[in-house]
GROMACS .gro file of C-alpha atoms in nm:
model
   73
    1UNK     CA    1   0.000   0.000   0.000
    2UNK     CA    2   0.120   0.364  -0.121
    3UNK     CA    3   0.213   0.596   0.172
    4UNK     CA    4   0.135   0.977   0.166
    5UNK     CA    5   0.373   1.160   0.369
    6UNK     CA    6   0.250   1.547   0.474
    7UNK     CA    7   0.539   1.780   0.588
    8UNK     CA    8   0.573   2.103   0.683
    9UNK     CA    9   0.890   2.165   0.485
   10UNK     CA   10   0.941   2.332   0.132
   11UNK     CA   11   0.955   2.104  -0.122
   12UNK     CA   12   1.333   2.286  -0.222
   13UNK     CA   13   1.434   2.164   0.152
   14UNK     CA   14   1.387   1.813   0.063
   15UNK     CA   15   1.543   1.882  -0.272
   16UNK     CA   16   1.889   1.986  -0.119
   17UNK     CA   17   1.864   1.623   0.109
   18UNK     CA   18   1.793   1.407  -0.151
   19UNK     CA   19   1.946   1.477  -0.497
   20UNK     CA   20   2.235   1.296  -0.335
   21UNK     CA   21   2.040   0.992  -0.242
   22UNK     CA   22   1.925   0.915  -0.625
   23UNK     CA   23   1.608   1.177  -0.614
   24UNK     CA   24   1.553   1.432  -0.846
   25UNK     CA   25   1.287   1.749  -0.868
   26UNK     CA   26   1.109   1.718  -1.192
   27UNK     CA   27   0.844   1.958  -1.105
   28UNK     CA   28   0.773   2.231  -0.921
   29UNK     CA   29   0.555   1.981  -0.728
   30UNK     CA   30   0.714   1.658  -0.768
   31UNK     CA   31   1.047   1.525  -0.629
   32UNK     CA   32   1.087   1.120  -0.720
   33UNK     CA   33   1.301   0.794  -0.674
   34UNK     CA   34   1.438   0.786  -0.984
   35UNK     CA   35   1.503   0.422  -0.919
   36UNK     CA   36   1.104   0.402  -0.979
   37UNK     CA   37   1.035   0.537  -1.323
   38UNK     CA   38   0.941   0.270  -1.539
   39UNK     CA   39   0.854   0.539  -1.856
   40UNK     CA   40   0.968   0.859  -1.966
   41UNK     CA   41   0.713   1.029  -2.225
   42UNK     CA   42   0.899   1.309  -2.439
   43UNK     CA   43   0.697   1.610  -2.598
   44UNK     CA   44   0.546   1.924  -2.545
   45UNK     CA   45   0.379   1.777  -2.242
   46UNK     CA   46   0.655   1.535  -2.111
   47UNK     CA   47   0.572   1.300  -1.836
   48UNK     CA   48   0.688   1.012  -1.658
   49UNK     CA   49   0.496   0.677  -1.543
   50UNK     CA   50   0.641   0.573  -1.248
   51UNK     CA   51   0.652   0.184  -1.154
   52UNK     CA   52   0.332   0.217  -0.947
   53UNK     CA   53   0.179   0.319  -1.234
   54UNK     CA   54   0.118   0.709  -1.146
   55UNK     CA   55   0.222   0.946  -1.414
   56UNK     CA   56   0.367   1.304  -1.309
   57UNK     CA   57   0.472   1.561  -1.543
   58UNK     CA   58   0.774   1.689  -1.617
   59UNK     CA   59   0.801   2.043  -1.658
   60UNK     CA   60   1.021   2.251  -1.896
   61UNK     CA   61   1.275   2.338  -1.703
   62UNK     CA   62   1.354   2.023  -1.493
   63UNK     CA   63   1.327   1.775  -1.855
   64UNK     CA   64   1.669   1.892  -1.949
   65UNK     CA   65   1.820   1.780  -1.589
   66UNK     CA   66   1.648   1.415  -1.606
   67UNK     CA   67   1.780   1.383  -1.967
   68UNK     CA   68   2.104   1.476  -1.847
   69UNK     CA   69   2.066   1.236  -1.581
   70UNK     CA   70   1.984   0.944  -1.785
   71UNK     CA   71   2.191   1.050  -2.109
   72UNK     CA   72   1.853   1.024  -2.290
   73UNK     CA   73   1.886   1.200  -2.628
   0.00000   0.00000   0.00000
């Protein structure tokens, strides 16, 4: 069963933590394992499915650093 976690930190606090420990922001709202994304979806309206099956997008501006990450052309 998924866990929702509620905290009272910013979102950039957690960034800072866990960028080290194989996360990565890839939206202003979304920070993920990148040891769970089963799909990246390029395009105007990039996304990735993630390997519980939720899909979060991927805005502008963080798509070039998970490219980067994965060497994705």
């Amino acid at each position: 069963k998924e866990k929702e976690i509620i905290a009272k930190y910013k979102i950039g606090d957690f960034e800072q933590e866990t960028t080290s420990k194989g996360f990565l922001r890839i939206h202003r709202q979304y920070l993920i394992n990148l040891n769970h994304i089963k799909k990246f979806v390029k395009g105007e309206g990039s996304y990735v499915i993630m390997t519980n099956g939720q899909s979060i997008p991927v805005s502008r501006l963080h798509k070039e650093r998970l490219v980067e990450h994965f060497g994705w052309l």
